[in-house]
Amino acid sequence: MGALCDFCGEQRPTIYCRSDAASLCLSCDRNVHSANALSRRHMRTLLCDRCASQPAAVRCLEENTSLCQNCDWNGHGATSLAAGHKRQPINCYSGCPSSEELSRIWSFAMDTHTAADEPNCEEGISMMSINDSGVNNHYAAEQESSLLDIASTALMSHPPTVEKLKPLNSGDGMNLRPLATHQPAGSVSVTPKVQCITDENMFDDGSIYEDFCVDDADLTFENYEELFGTSHIQTEQLFDDAGIDSYFETKEMPATESKEELKPMQPECSNVVSADSSLCIPSRHAISSISLSFSGLTGESNAGDHQDCGVSPMLLMGEPPWLPPGSEGSFASGSRGSALTRYKEKKKRRKFDKKIRYASRKARADVRKRVKGRFVKAGEAYDYDPLSETRSY
DNA sequence: CTTTTATATCGGTCCACATAATTCG
DNA sequence: CGCGAATTATGTGGACCGATATAAA
């Protein structure tokens, strides 16, 4: 990624779109993502001020900078001084929010980015026909109205806790999502986040966990694309869906094997935290975190993900060096099955949301007549017409 | 408990053709 | 080196098929 907007190549990029794996200036962001209903669904967030290549996850209020997980944990949180900085999670957004709405979401950032750095972009926005009123079809209206229901960005210190995440994760229709700054790999690899795992208070009565574990699986499998940067091509080369899927199924399934089902989970934990195995107290939260680690490796993550995690994919795929305590063996065997089912369903859904490189080709394929699923020559008999769904014979 | 059968799931393949990419003069 | 024409390569979606996994008998 360069220092310029991937689209116009002129302005300084401010927004990172995971679906497009692109850094965009504010103007181009709106331009590109107002093109159609699908693009409006792209989740975007601020660009990391430090590396300028990853989506920002948190805003350091002390330094007044937006940071991706990697920069936050490695560069920023690494120092004891900065580790105590107040951080504010940065929300993702979709749709085509107006500049006012964006400034409401990111009041801290838009002051600097928009007003100071991208005067032209702002001007561009005001001039664009696809502005707030321009994209006022029903879908966009929904998007924008839900944008107004923005989840508040609670102040936090490192580390964020499960409780703080829960409400952000609970809104199903919300198109504004927090970046998970509690990502597992990081959470077990950097000291400050150990609290997250060892905070037994969190699980004293088990209630939080019970609420969390299943929903967290949801978070894991549904939002990981939003949580991590995405690069379709790169990741398919690294880990295609089948790969992680098979890993999932062969190692995690069957759900009925309560005694051994956790074995496969351990390598994640043990390897990820190999630098400090004492961190890997196999708490239930850790298990949830582990599943999040999986999410970072599935289909549409990219090299940056692993960079973010600070763990190489190969390491993550390693064999389990030790077995978990038996207490975890009974962990949510039932909910695991349902979580897996939901994961598969969502994975299936994601396939429909695959990246289309050439929209024109898709548009054409969408209207091509077929015989048993195969394209037929123009004018020849067909058994399926996507437009009329009629047969020619 | 083992074997057989039925069912479900998954990935790969095929097709035509517009268009992107490459080659050539 | 740049340009235009010609050629080649690519990508797109739905249905099908074989391999594999899982469940049931």
Tab-separated table of C-alpha atoms (C1' of nucleotides) in Angstrom:
chain	number	residue	atom	x	y	z
A	1	MET	CA	0.000	0.000	0.000
A	2	GLY	CA	1.241	3.401	-0.805
A	3	ALA	CA	0.687	6.702	0.851
A	4	LEU	CA	-2.016	7.618	-1.588
A	5	CYS	CA	-5.600	6.611	-2.053
A	6	ASP	CA	-5.805	3.327	-3.906
A	7	PHE	CA	-8.616	4.646	-6.012
A	8	CYS	CA	-7.776	8.183	-7.016
A	9	GLY	CA	-4.097	7.955	-6.243
A	10	GLU	CA	-4.115	11.576	-5.269
A	11	GLN	CA	-5.438	12.055	-1.797
A	12	ARG	CA	-4.054	10.738	1.401
A	13	PRO	CA	-6.015	7.630	2.382
A	14	THR	CA	-8.085	7.802	5.508
A	15	ILE	CA	-10.414	4.831	5.263
A	16	TYR	CA	-9.597	1.180	4.996
A	17	CYS	CA	-12.059	-1.129	3.278
A	18	ARG	CA	-11.507	-4.749	4.165
A	19	SER	CA	-13.639	-6.142	1.422
A	20	ASP	CA	-11.655	-4.278	-1.168
A	21	ALA	CA	-8.422	-4.481	0.748
A	22	ALA	CA	-8.006	-0.886	-0.205
A	23	SER	CA	-7.026	2.341	1.433
A	24	LEU	CA	-9.220	5.140	0.311
A	25	CYS	CA	-9.627	8.803	0.847
A	26	LEU	CA	-12.938	9.884	2.186
A	27	SER	CA	-14.195	11.015	-1.142
A	28	CYS	CA	-13.321	7.838	-2.966
A	29	ASP	CA	-14.694	5.770	-0.130
A	30	ARG	CA	-18.078	7.275	-0.646
A	31	ASN	CA	-17.715	7.188	-4.348
A	32	VAL	CA	-16.770	3.552	-4.486
A	33	HIS	CA	-19.099	2.305	-1.815
A	34	SER	CA	-22.180	3.996	-3.025
A	35	ALA	CA	-21.951	2.239	-6.351
A	36	ASN	CA	-24.296	-0.604	-5.494
A	37	ALA	CA	-25.977	-2.444	-2.678
A	38	LEU	CA	-23.158	-4.905	-2.277
A	39	SER	CA	-20.439	-2.368	-2.048
A	40	ARG	CA	-22.460	-0.457	0.478
A	41	ARG	CA	-22.200	-3.487	2.712
A	42	HIS	CA	-18.448	-3.266	2.850
A	43	MET	CA	-17.282	-2.652	6.341
A	44	ARG	CA	-14.840	0.189	6.569
A	45	THR	CA	-12.869	1.796	9.278
A	46	LEU	CA	-10.086	4.251	9.776
A	47	LEU	CA	-6.624	3.538	8.532
A	48	CYS	CA	-3.866	2.925	11.038
A	49	ASP	CA	-1.939	6.123	11.544
A	50	ARG	CA	1.230	4.271	12.250
A	51	CYS	CA	1.626	1.617	9.581
A	52	ALA	CA	-0.914	3.134	7.211
A	53	SER	CA	-1.620	-0.299	5.840
A	54	GLN	CA	-3.960	-1.921	8.308
A	55	PRO	CA	-7.409	-1.023	9.557
A	56	ALA	CA	-7.274	0.861	12.804
A	57	ALA	CA	-8.769	-0.916	15.753
A	58	VAL	CA	-8.347	1.560	18.536
A	59	ARG	CA	-7.810	5.221	19.043
A	60	CYS	CA	-5.176	6.189	21.549
A	61	LEU	CA	-6.578	9.206	23.257
A	62	GLU	CA	-3.253	10.101	24.743
A	63	GLU	CA	-1.371	10.187	21.498
A	64	ASN	CA	-4.391	11.059	19.435
A	65	THR	CA	-3.632	8.379	16.903
A	66	SER	CA	-5.549	5.560	15.334
A	67	LEU	CA	-3.782	2.242	15.561
A	68	CYS	CA	-4.244	-1.186	14.127
A	69	GLN	CA	-3.974	-4.152	16.431
A	70	ASN	CA	-0.438	-4.834	15.464
A	71	CYS	CA	0.803	-1.326	15.963
A	72	ASP	CA	-1.175	-1.014	19.118
A	73	TRP	CA	0.129	-4.172	20.654
A	74	ASN	CA	3.605	-4.318	19.320
A	75	GLY	CA	4.630	-0.765	18.879
A	76	HIS	CA	2.281	1.061	21.096
A	77	GLY	CA	1.239	-1.239	23.895
A	78	ALA	CA	4.691	-2.657	24.201
A	79	THR	CA	5.947	0.216	26.216
A	80	SER	CA	4.742	0.308	29.744
A	81	LEU	CA	4.012	3.966	29.380
A	82	ALA	CA	1.851	3.638	26.368
A	83	ALA	CA	0.227	0.467	27.617
A	84	GLY	CA	-1.645	2.501	30.122
A	85	HIS	CA	-2.968	4.913	27.573
A	86	LYS	CA	-6.652	5.299	27.302
A	87	ARG	CA	-7.923	3.673	24.193
A	88	GLN	CA	-11.158	3.998	22.387
A	89	PRO	CA	-12.349	1.258	20.091
A	90	ILE	CA	-12.891	2.394	16.575
A	91	ASN	CA	-16.119	1.365	14.987
A	92	CYS	CA	-16.509	0.039	11.528
A	93	TYR	CA	-19.272	1.324	9.377
A	94	SER	CA	-20.979	0.393	6.187
A	95	GLY	CA	-23.359	2.174	3.919
A	96	CYS	CA	-22.776	5.740	2.898
A	97	PRO	CA	-22.808	7.847	5.970
A	98	SER	CA	-22.660	11.537	5.529
A	99	SER	CA	-19.622	13.423	6.568
A	100	GLU	CA	-21.565	14.661	9.547
A	101	GLU	CA	-22.343	11.150	10.598
A	102	LEU	CA	-18.798	10.111	10.143
A	103	SER	CA	-17.642	12.965	12.197
A	104	ARG	CA	-20.062	11.866	14.842
A	105	ILE	CA	-18.662	8.365	14.749
A	106	TRP	CA	-15.088	9.448	14.733
A	107	SER	CA	-15.165	12.845	16.210
A	108	PHE	CA	-11.608	12.367	17.338
A	109	ALA	CA	-10.338	11.488	13.919
A	110	MET	CA	-12.406	13.436	11.498
A	111	ASP	CA	-11.290	16.624	13.046
A	112	THR	CA	-7.842	15.902	11.872
A	113	HIS	CA	-8.246	13.683	8.891
A	114	THR	CA	-11.109	15.249	7.172
A	115	ALA	CA	-10.867	18.850	7.930
A	116	ALA	CA	-7.159	19.207	7.887
A	117	ASP	CA	-5.893	16.602	5.534
A	118	GLU	CA	-8.590	16.177	3.009
A	119	PRO	CA	-10.217	19.400	2.229
A	120	ASN	CA	-10.621	18.312	-1.321
A	121	CYS	CA	-12.320	15.177	-0.304
A	122	GLU	CA	-14.834	17.029	1.721
A	123	GLU	CA	-15.422	19.237	-1.162
A	124	GLY	CA	-15.786	16.208	-3.287
A	125	ILE	CA	-18.339	14.763	-0.992
A	126	SER	CA	-20.425	17.807	-1.081
A	127	MET	CA	-20.314	17.768	-4.823
A	128	MET	CA	-20.994	14.121	-5.316
A	129	SER	CA	-24.320	13.087	-6.589
A	130	ILE	CA	-24.164	9.943	-4.598
A	131	ASN	CA	-24.206	11.727	-1.342
A	132	ASP	CA	-26.646	11.369	1.463
A	133	SER	CA	-29.592	12.053	-0.636
A	134	GLY	CA	-28.194	10.457	-3.660
A	135	VAL	CA	-28.102	7.043	-2.175
A	136	ASN	CA	-31.478	7.168	-0.727
A	137	ASN	CA	-32.911	3.945	-1.847
A	138	HIS	CA	-34.407	1.731	0.754
A	139	TYR	CA	-31.264	-0.162	1.398
A	140	ALA	CA	-29.185	2.880	1.857
A	141	ALA	CA	-31.824	4.384	4.024
A	142	GLU	CA	-31.697	1.379	6.250
A	143	GLN	CA	-27.987	1.501	6.349
A	144	GLU	CA	-27.868	5.078	7.279
A	145	SER	CA	-30.635	4.957	9.765
A	146	SER	CA	-28.935	2.145	11.543
A	147	LEU	CA	-25.816	4.107	11.443
A	148	LEU	CA	-27.491	6.564	13.667
A	149	ASP	CA	-27.905	3.841	16.202
A	150	ILE	CA	-24.231	3.808	16.594
A	151	ALA	CA	-22.958	1.786	19.417
A	152	SER	CA	-21.219	4.033	21.759
A	153	THR	CA	-17.504	3.779	21.880
A	154	ALA	CA	-16.855	3.124	25.468
A	155	LEU	CA	-13.624	4.298	26.832
A	156	MET	CA	-11.313	1.549	27.706
A	157	SER	CA	-7.917	0.798	28.912
A	158	HIS	CA	-5.914	-2.041	27.724
A	159	PRO	CA	-7.222	-4.604	27.696
A	160	PRO	CA	-10.812	-4.519	26.630
A	161	THR	CA	-12.955	-6.999	28.434
A	162	VAL	CA	-15.553	-9.380	27.351
A	163	GLU	CA	-18.218	-7.380	29.016
A	164	LYS	CA	-17.308	-4.376	27.039
A	165	LEU	CA	-17.526	-6.293	23.884
A	166	LYS	CA	-20.754	-7.982	24.483
A	167	PRO	CA	-23.097	-5.132	23.900
A	168	LEU	CA	-21.241	-4.218	20.793
A	169	ASN	CA	-21.676	-7.659	19.532
A	170	SER	CA	-25.282	-7.997	20.320
A	171	GLY	CA	-26.875	-5.856	17.725
A	172	ASP	CA	-27.611	-8.026	14.806
A	173	GLY	CA	-28.772	-5.491	12.364
A	174	MET	CA	-26.127	-3.045	13.258
A	175	ASN	CA	-23.900	-2.069	10.467
A	176	LEU	CA	-21.534	-0.316	12.690
A	177	ARG	CA	-19.211	-2.660	14.410
A	178	PRO	CA	-16.352	-2.351	16.729
A	179	LEU	CA	-13.059	-3.669	15.746
A	180	ALA	CA	-12.215	-6.391	18.147
A	181	THR	CA	-9.286	-5.087	19.978
A	182	HIS	CA	-9.379	-8.163	22.128
A	183	GLN	CA	-8.299	-10.383	19.360
A	184	PRO	CA	-7.122	-13.662	20.693
A	185	ALA	CA	-3.711	-13.996	19.260
A	186	GLY	CA	-2.830	-10.629	20.522
A	187	SER	CA	-4.630	-11.167	23.713
A	188	VAL	CA	-2.459	-14.046	24.596
A	189	SER	CA	0.747	-12.764	23.251
A	190	VAL	CA	1.029	-9.429	24.917
A	191	THR	CA	1.280	-9.096	28.603
A	192	PRO	CA	-1.357	-6.486	29.239
A	193	LYS	CA	-3.966	-8.683	27.736
A	194	VAL	CA	-3.280	-11.525	30.050
A	195	GLN	CA	-5.796	-9.996	32.331
A	196	CYS	CA	-8.310	-10.875	29.824
A	197	ILE	CA	-7.625	-14.504	30.277
A	198	THR	CA	-6.769	-14.702	33.876
A	199	ASP	CA	-9.559	-12.569	35.080
A	200	GLU	CA	-11.301	-15.372	36.822
A	201	ASN	CA	-13.847	-13.066	38.255
A	202	MET	CA	-15.279	-13.013	34.875
A	203	PHE	CA	-16.177	-16.647	35.139
A	204	ASP	CA	-16.833	-17.054	38.773
A	205	ASP	CA	-20.456	-17.698	38.299
A	206	GLY	CA	-20.099	-18.861	34.781
A	207	SER	CA	-22.870	-16.633	33.647
A	208	ILE	CA	-20.804	-14.367	31.598
A	209	TYR	CA	-19.100	-17.189	29.978
A	210	GLU	CA	-22.255	-18.991	29.198
A	211	ASP	CA	-23.486	-15.941	27.485
A	212	PHE	CA	-20.249	-15.336	25.887
A	213	CYS	CA	-19.055	-18.596	24.581
A	214	VAL	CA	-21.726	-19.168	22.047
A	215	ASP	CA	-22.114	-15.607	21.041
A	216	ASP	CA	-18.449	-15.356	20.859
A	217	ALA	CA	-18.453	-18.121	18.397
A	218	ASP	CA	-20.786	-15.971	16.496
A	219	LEU	CA	-18.409	-13.150	16.698
A	220	THR	CA	-15.691	-15.464	15.681
A	221	PHE	CA	-17.227	-16.765	12.585
A	222	GLU	CA	-19.291	-13.899	11.509
A	223	ASN	CA	-17.150	-10.937	12.131
A	224	TYR	CA	-13.680	-12.087	11.611
A	225	GLU	CA	-13.574	-10.552	8.231
A	226	GLU	CA	-14.366	-7.293	9.831
A	227	LEU	CA	-11.983	-7.902	12.649
A	228	PHE	CA	-9.048	-8.660	10.452
A	229	GLY	CA	-7.914	-7.171	7.273
A	230	THR	CA	-8.868	-9.122	4.222
A	231	SER	CA	-7.221	-9.943	1.025
A	232	HIS	CA	-9.069	-12.417	-1.002
A	233	ILE	CA	-6.287	-13.511	-3.212
A	234	GLN	CA	-3.595	-13.741	-0.667
A	235	THR	CA	-5.603	-15.693	1.748
A	236	GLU	CA	-6.883	-18.137	-0.696
A	237	GLN	CA	-3.330	-18.926	-1.388
A	238	LEU	CA	-2.595	-19.323	2.256
A	239	PHE	CA	-5.681	-20.914	3.687
A	240	ASP	CA	-8.677	-21.562	1.606
A	241	ASP	CA	-11.963	-22.250	3.217
A	242	ALA	CA	-11.645	-25.898	2.692
A	243	GLY	CA	-8.376	-25.928	4.447
A	244	ILE	CA	-9.512	-24.331	7.588
A	245	ASP	CA	-12.749	-26.085	7.348
A	246	SER	CA	-11.176	-29.444	7.238
A	247	TYR	CA	-9.011	-28.446	10.081
A	248	PHE	CA	-12.053	-27.473	11.946
A	249	GLU	CA	-13.958	-30.562	11.222
A	250	THR	CA	-11.274	-33.100	11.682
A	251	LYS	CA	-9.949	-31.615	14.803
A	252	GLU	CA	-12.888	-30.112	16.463
A	253	MET	CA	-15.583	-32.501	15.502
A	254	PRO	CA	-17.395	-34.455	16.446
A	255	ALA	CA	-19.180	-32.368	18.958
A	256	THR	CA	-20.355	-35.414	20.788
A	257	GLU	CA	-16.915	-36.356	21.911
A	258	SER	CA	-16.911	-34.272	24.962
A	259	LYS	CA	-13.788	-35.702	26.451
A	260	GLU	CA	-11.453	-35.141	23.618
A	261	GLU	CA	-13.035	-32.386	21.741
A	262	LEU	CA	-10.854	-29.770	23.257
A	263	LYS	CA	-7.649	-31.301	22.266
A	264	PRO	CA	-7.542	-29.618	18.922
A	265	MET	CA	-8.135	-26.321	20.507
A	266	GLN	CA	-5.027	-26.443	22.499
A	267	PRO	CA	-2.446	-26.136	19.822
A	268	GLU	CA	-3.761	-22.706	19.121
A	269	CYS	CA	-3.380	-21.696	22.652
A	270	SER	CA	-0.170	-23.407	23.340
A	271	ASN	CA	1.496	-22.219	20.230
A	272	VAL	CA	0.223	-18.766	20.264
A	273	VAL	CA	1.423	-18.200	23.719
A	274	SER	CA	4.522	-20.211	23.441
A	275	ALA	CA	6.474	-17.171	24.376
A	276	ASP	CA	4.865	-17.295	27.748
A	277	SER	CA	3.007	-20.464	28.368
A	278	SER	CA	1.986	-19.300	31.758
A	279	LEU	CA	-0.414	-17.039	30.021
A	280	CYS	CA	-2.244	-19.936	28.609
A	281	ILE	CA	-4.341	-20.766	31.552
A	282	PRO	CA	-6.921	-22.779	29.758
A	283	SER	CA	-9.762	-20.714	30.943
A	284	ARG	CA	-12.989	-20.728	29.127
A	285	HIS	CA	-12.278	-17.350	27.857
A	286	ALA	CA	-9.035	-18.564	26.482
A	287	ILE	CA	-10.955	-21.144	24.598
A	288	SER	CA	-13.144	-18.493	23.170
A	289	SER	CA	-10.079	-16.613	22.232
A	290	ILE	CA	-8.725	-19.636	20.551
A	291	SER	CA	-11.720	-19.916	18.382
A	292	LEU	CA	-11.134	-16.337	17.481
A	293	SER	CA	-7.685	-17.259	16.450
A	294	PHE	CA	-9.153	-19.721	14.076
A	295	SER	CA	-11.194	-16.996	12.628
A	296	GLY	CA	-8.179	-15.041	11.780
A	297	LEU	CA	-6.903	-17.842	9.694
A	298	THR	CA	-9.906	-18.660	7.713
A	299	GLY	CA	-10.656	-17.849	4.182
A	300	GLU	CA	-10.345	-14.190	3.909
A	301	SER	CA	-7.723	-13.093	6.225
A	302	ASN	CA	-4.434	-12.019	4.864
A	303	ALA	CA	-0.837	-11.927	5.699
A	304	GLY	CA	-1.479	-8.895	7.746
A	305	ASP	CA	-3.646	-10.955	9.954
A	306	HIS	CA	-0.817	-13.084	10.959
A	307	GLN	CA	1.230	-10.071	11.311
A	308	ASP	CA	-1.390	-8.713	13.553
A	309	CYS	CA	-1.440	-11.873	15.504
A	310	GLY	CA	2.266	-11.968	15.680
A	311	VAL	CA	2.030	-15.634	14.939
A	312	SER	CA	2.852	-17.362	11.760
A	313	PRO	CA	0.159	-19.448	10.187
A	314	MET	CA	2.369	-22.456	10.246
A	315	LEU	CA	2.814	-22.053	13.903
A	316	LEU	CA	-0.852	-21.904	14.392
A	317	MET	CA	-1.324	-25.080	12.506
A	318	GLY	CA	1.084	-26.962	14.688
A	319	GLU	CA	0.403	-30.063	16.649
A	320	PRO	CA	-0.756	-29.860	20.222
A	321	PRO	CA	2.113	-30.262	22.595
A	322	TRP	CA	-0.071	-30.796	25.595
A	323	LEU	CA	-3.545	-31.700	26.557
A	324	PRO	CA	-6.048	-29.553	28.326
A	325	PRO	CA	-7.212	-30.067	31.840
A	326	GLY	CA	-10.276	-32.179	32.024
A	327	SER	CA	-12.401	-29.378	33.265
A	328	GLU	CA	-12.578	-27.986	29.809
A	329	GLY	CA	-13.500	-31.278	28.327
A	330	SER	CA	-17.155	-30.735	28.900
A	331	PHE	CA	-17.097	-27.287	27.527
A	332	ALA	CA	-20.237	-26.524	25.704
A	333	SER	CA	-20.313	-29.630	23.642
A	334	GLY	CA	-23.819	-28.866	22.656
A	335	SER	CA	-23.257	-25.253	21.862
A	336	ARG	CA	-20.133	-26.163	20.002
A	337	GLY	CA	-22.164	-28.195	17.616
A	338	SER	CA	-24.588	-25.394	17.085
A	339	ALA	CA	-21.746	-22.939	16.756
A	340	LEU	CA	-20.189	-25.088	14.131
A	341	THR	CA	-23.464	-25.340	12.330
A	342	ARG	CA	-23.795	-21.595	12.359
A	343	TYR	CA	-20.265	-21.234	11.207
A	344	LYS	CA	-20.943	-23.408	8.242
A	345	GLU	CA	-24.059	-21.499	7.416
A	346	LYS	CA	-22.207	-18.249	7.593
A	347	LYS	CA	-19.401	-19.616	5.584
A	348	LYS	CA	-21.899	-20.573	2.977
A	349	ARG	CA	-23.294	-17.102	3.054
A	350	ARG	CA	-19.858	-15.652	2.681
A	351	LYS	CA	-19.418	-17.580	-0.489
A	352	PHE	CA	-22.240	-15.617	-1.957
A	353	ASP	CA	-20.447	-12.555	-0.865
A	354	LYS	CA	-17.294	-13.494	-2.633
A	355	LYS	CA	-15.228	-10.925	-4.267
A	356	ILE	CA	-16.212	-10.194	-7.817
A	357	ARG	CA	-13.330	-8.969	-9.844
A	358	TYR	CA	-15.281	-8.126	-12.900
A	359	ALA	CA	-18.768	-6.946	-12.207
A	360	SER	CA	-19.530	-6.857	-15.878
A	361	ARG	CA	-18.809	-10.534	-16.191
A	362	LYS	CA	-20.949	-11.283	-13.238
A	363	ALA	CA	-23.727	-9.203	-14.660
A	364	ARG	CA	-23.507	-11.147	-17.835
A	365	ALA	CA	-23.334	-14.515	-16.128
A	366	ASP	CA	-26.338	-13.543	-14.097
A	367	VAL	CA	-28.446	-13.300	-17.194
A	368	ARG	CA	-26.897	-16.076	-19.223
A	369	LYS	CA	-29.195	-18.845	-20.281
A	370	ARG	CA	-28.162	-22.313	-19.227
A	371	VAL	CA	-28.678	-25.975	-19.765
A	372	LYS	CA	-28.146	-27.942	-16.608
A	373	GLY	CA	-26.175	-25.118	-15.190
A	374	ARG	CA	-23.916	-24.740	-18.152
A	375	PHE	CA	-23.910	-21.735	-20.350
A	376	VAL	CA	-25.412	-22.239	-23.751
A	377	LYS	CA	-24.757	-20.449	-26.958
A	378	ALA	CA	-26.939	-17.506	-27.676
A	379	GLY	CA	-30.097	-18.551	-29.405
A	380	GLU	CA	-29.837	-22.178	-28.481
A	381	ALA	CA	-32.314	-24.076	-26.386
A	382	TYR	CA	-32.023	-23.590	-22.682
A	383	ASP	CA	-33.606	-24.974	-19.580
A	384	TYR	CA	-32.936	-22.059	-17.328
A	385	ASP	CA	-33.191	-18.375	-17.909
A	386	PRO	CA	-32.246	-16.315	-14.871
A	387	LEU	CA	-34.379	-13.475	-16.120
A	388	SER	CA	-37.603	-15.243	-16.908
A	389	GLU	CA	-36.882	-18.635	-15.372
A	390	THR	CA	-38.627	-20.146	-18.312
A	391	ARG	CA	-37.614	-22.880	-20.634
A	392	SER	CA	-37.242	-22.641	-24.326
A	393	TYR	CA	-38.489	-26.176	-24.764
B	1	DC	C1'	-19.273	-53.895	18.247
B	2	DT	C1'	-18.987	-54.361	13.282
B	3	DT	C1'	-20.852	-54.061	8.797
B	4	DT	C1'	-23.934	-52.269	5.446
B	5	DT	C1'	-26.874	-48.812	3.584
B	6	DA	C1'	-28.705	-44.208	3.171
B	7	DT	C1'	-28.057	-39.448	3.349
B	8	DA	C1'	-25.448	-35.153	3.456
B	9	DT	C1'	-21.692	-32.382	2.212
B	10	DC	C1'	-17.962	-30.749	-0.459
B	11	DG	C1'	-14.947	-29.565	-4.265
B	12	DG	C1'	-14.153	-29.803	-9.004
B	13	DT	C1'	-15.818	-29.452	-13.593
B	14	DC	C1'	-18.274	-27.811	-17.537
B	15	DC	C1'	-20.355	-24.479	-20.571
B	16	DA	C1'	-20.349	-19.483	-23.722
B	17	DC	C1'	-18.664	-15.268	-24.181
B	18	DA	C1'	-17.355	-10.436	-22.905
B	19	DT	C1'	-13.361	-8.389	-21.656
B	20	DA	C1'	-8.764	-7.929	-19.786
B	21	DA	C1'	-4.165	-8.933	-20.949
B	22	DT	C1'	-0.665	-9.992	-24.094
B	23	DT	C1'	1.605	-10.287	-28.515
B	24	DC	C1'	2.749	-8.676	-32.977
B	25	DG	C1'	3.481	-5.656	-36.913
C	1	DC	C1'	8.791	4.097	-28.084
C	2	DG	C1'	3.944	4.417	-29.005
C	3	DC	C1'	-0.118	2.788	-31.347
C	4	DG	C1'	-3.661	-0.226	-33.187
C	5	DA	C1'	-5.034	-4.808	-34.483
C	6	DA	C1'	-4.997	-9.551	-33.535
C	7	DT	C1'	-4.675	-13.194	-30.383
C	8	DT	C1'	-4.881	-15.383	-25.946
C	9	DA	C1'	-6.361	-15.828	-21.172
C	10	DT	C1'	-9.592	-15.047	-17.666
C	11	DG	C1'	-13.785	-14.961	-14.988
C	12	DT	C1'	-18.589	-15.502	-14.294
C	13	DG	C1'	-23.034	-18.828	-12.134
C	14	DG	C1'	-25.857	-23.044	-11.926
C	15	DA	C1'	-26.049	-27.871	-12.296
C	16	DC	C1'	-23.941	-32.070	-12.049
C	17	DC	C1'	-20.860	-35.729	-10.421
C	18	DG	C1'	-17.693	-38.343	-7.701
C	19	DA	C1'	-15.445	-38.647	-3.338
C	20	DT	C1'	-15.900	-38.411	1.369
C	21	DA	C1'	-18.134	-38.032	5.868
C	22	DT	C1'	-21.789	-38.968	8.833
C	23	DA	C1'	-25.928	-41.169	10.552
C	24	DA	C1'	-28.958	-44.871	10.852
C	25	DA	C1'	-30.232	-49.661	10.546
